[in-house]
Coordinates of C-alpha atoms in Angstrom, one line a residue:
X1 CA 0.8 -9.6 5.4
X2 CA -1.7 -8.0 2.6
X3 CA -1.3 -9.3 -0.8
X4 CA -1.5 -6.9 -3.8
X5 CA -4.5 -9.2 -4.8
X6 CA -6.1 -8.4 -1.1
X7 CA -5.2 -4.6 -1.5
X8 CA -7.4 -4.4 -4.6
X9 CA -10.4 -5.9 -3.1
X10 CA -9.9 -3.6 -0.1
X11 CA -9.9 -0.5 -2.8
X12 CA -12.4 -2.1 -5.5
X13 CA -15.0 0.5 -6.3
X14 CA -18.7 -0.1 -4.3
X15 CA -20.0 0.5 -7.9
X16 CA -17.7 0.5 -10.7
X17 CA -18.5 1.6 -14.1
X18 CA -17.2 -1.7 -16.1
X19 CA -13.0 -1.6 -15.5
X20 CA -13.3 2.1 -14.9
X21 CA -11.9 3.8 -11.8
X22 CA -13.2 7.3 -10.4
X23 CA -10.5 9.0 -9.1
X24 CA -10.5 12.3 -6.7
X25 CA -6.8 14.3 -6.8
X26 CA -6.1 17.5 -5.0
X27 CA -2.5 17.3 -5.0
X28 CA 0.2 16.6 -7.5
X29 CA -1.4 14.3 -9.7
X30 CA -3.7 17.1 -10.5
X31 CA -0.5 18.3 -12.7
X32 CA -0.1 16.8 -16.8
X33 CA 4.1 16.1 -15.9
X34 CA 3.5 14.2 -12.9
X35 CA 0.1 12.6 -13.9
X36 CA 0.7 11.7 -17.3
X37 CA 4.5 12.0 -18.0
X38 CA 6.1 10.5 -14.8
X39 CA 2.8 8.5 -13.7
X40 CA 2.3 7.0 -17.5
X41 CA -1.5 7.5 -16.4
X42 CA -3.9 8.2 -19.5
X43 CA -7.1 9.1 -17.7
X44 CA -10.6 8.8 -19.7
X45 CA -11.9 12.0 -18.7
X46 CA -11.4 14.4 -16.2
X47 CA -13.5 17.7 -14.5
X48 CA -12.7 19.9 -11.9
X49 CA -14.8 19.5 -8.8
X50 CA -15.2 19.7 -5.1
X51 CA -15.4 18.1 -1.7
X52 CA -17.2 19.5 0.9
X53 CA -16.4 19.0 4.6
X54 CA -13.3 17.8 3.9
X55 CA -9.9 20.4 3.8
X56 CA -6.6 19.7 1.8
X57 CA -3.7 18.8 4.6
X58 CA -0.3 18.8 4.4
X59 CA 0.1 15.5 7.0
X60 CA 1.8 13.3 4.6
X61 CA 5.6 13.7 6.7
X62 CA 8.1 13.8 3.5
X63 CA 11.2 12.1 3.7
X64 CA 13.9 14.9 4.1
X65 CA 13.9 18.6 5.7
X66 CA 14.0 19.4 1.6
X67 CA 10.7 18.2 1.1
X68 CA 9.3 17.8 4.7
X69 CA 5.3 16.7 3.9
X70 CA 3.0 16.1 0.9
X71 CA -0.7 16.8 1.0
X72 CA -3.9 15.0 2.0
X73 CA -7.9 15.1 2.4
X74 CA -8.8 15.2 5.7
X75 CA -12.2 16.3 7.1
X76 CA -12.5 19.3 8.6
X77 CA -13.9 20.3 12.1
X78 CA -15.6 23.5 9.4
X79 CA -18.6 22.0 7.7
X80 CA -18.0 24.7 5.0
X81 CA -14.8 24.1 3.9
X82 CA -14.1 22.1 0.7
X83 CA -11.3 20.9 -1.0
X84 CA -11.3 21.3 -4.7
X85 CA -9.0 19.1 -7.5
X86 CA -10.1 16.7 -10.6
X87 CA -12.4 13.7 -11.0
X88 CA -10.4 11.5 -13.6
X89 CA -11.5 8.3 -14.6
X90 CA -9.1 5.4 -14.9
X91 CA -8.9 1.8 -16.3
X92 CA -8.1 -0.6 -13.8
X93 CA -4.7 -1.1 -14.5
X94 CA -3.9 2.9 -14.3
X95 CA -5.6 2.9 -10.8
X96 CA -3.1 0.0 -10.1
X97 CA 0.1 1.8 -11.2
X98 CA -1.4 5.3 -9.2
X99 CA -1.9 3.1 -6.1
X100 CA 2.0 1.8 -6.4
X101 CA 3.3 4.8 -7.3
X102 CA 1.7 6.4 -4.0
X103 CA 2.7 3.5 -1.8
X104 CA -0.9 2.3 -0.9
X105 CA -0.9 -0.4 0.5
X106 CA 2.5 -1.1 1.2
X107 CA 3.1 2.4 3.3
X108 CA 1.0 1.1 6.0
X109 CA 0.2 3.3 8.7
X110 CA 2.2 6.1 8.0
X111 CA 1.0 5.9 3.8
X112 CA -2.0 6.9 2.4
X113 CA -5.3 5.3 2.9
X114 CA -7.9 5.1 0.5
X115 CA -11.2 6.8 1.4
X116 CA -14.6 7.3 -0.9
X117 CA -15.7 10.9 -1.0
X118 CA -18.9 12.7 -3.0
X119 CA -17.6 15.3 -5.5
X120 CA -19.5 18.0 -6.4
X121 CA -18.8 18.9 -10.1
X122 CA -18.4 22.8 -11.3
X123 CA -20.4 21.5 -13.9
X124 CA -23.5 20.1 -12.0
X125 CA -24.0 17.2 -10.7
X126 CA -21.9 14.9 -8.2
X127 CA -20.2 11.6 -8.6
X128 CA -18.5 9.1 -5.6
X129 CA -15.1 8.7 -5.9
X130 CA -11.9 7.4 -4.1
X131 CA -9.0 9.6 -2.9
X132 CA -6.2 9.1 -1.1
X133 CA -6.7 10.8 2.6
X134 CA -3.3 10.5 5.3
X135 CA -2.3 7.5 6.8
X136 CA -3.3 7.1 10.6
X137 CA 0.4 8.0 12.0
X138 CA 0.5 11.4 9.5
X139 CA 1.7 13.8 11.7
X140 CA -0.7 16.0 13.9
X141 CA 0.1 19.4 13.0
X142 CA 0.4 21.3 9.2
X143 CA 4.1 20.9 7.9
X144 CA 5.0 23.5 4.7
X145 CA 5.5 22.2 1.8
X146 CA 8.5 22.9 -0.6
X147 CA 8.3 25.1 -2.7
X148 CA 8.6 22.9 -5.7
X149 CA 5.7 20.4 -4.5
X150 CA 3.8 23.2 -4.0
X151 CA 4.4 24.4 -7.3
X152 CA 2.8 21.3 -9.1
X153 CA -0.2 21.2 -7.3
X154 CA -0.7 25.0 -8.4
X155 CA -0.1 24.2 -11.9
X156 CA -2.2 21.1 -11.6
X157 CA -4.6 23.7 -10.4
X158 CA -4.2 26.4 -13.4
X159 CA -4.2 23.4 -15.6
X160 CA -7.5 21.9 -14.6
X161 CA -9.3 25.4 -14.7
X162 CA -10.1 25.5 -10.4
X163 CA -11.5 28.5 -9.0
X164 CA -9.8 31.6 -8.5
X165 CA -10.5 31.8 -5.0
X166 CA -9.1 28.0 -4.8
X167 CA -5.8 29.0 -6.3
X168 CA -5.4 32.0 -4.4
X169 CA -6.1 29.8 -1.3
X170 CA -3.4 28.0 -2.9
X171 CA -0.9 30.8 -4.0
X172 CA -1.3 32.3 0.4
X173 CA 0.5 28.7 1.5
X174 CA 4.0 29.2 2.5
X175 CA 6.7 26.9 1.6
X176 CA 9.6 25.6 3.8
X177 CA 12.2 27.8 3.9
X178 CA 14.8 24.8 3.2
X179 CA 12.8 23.0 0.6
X180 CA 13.5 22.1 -2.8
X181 CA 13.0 24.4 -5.2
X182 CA 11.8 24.4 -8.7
X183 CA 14.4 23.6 -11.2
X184 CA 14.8 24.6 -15.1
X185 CA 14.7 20.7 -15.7
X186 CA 11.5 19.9 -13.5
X187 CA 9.4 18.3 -16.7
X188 CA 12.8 15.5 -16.8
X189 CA 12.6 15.3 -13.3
X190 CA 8.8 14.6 -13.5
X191 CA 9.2 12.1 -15.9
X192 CA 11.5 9.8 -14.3
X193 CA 10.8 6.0 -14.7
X194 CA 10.0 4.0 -12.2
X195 CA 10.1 6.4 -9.4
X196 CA 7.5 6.5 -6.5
X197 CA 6.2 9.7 -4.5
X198 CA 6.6 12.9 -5.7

């Protein structure tokens, strides 16, 4: 069985900056409520940026028909696509509690897995950095998202200042039909204690 110590050196960056962590999201840690208010995750910086040959997937099977899957990176079979999000940089400990609250390692197969990616930066430049791609049991074809997961990664989006053609990309996805939907209380519900997923 892998220890939480052995899960850290599997996922310990190949060049760290000190106790800093880069981190690539493109789903809905890219949103303030669920980053910073339900996550408790105080990032260093962040900058919007993109991926190239990789597309954003929605593998990650959910755990009811209300919220039936959750995205992921995955590469693409298209050496032009990209998938954009934000480059944060975390201490140590927040890459810790992100890793927890996303399962890794304890999802095993079915959870996500953590992957280093090159970022190209809107504002010049590229940087390596670790994301969390699907799981090697994710499930083989798209599932819709709800509509209220779906919702955070488009505010996320807004929030972080992503293309427009990005965020149109993102406004043409359609939702499950029985998902859950956004709720007059979401920013409570986002800032739950102690919860895990989205």
């Amino acid at each position: 069985m892998l220890t939480l110590v052995g899960a850290l050196a599997l996922v310990r960056p190949s060049q760290p900056d000190g106790l800093r962590i880069t981190y690539f999201a493109f789903g809905s840690n890219m949103c303030a409520t669920v980053r910073e208010n339900r996550r408790g995750l105080r990032p260093l910086s962040m900058a919007p940026g993109f991926v190239k040959g990789e597309r954003l997937a929605f593998n990650m099977i959910g755990f009811s028909p209300q919220e039936p899957a959750f995205a992921s990176i995955k590469p693409s079979s298209n050496k032009d696509d990209e998938c954009h999000g934000g480059v944060f940089q975390l201490t140590l400990a927040d890459w810790v509690r992100l890793l927890a609250s996303e399962g890794v390692p304890f999802g095993g197969p079915l959870g996500y897995q953590v992957r280093e990616v090159t970022v190209q930066l809107y504002n010049g430049g590229s940087v390596k950095a670790w994301t969390l791609g699907s799981g090697l049991l994710a499930s083989p074809v798209e599932l819709p998202p709800s509509k209220r997961y779906l919702g955070l990664i488009r505010t996320g989006a807004r929030e972080l200042g992503l293309t427009s053609a990005w965020q149109r990309r993102l406004a043409d996805i359609q939702t499950t039909p029985f998902g859950s939907l956004p709720r007059p209380d979401a920013r409570d519900f986002e800032r739950r204690p102690d919860s895990t997923f989205v």
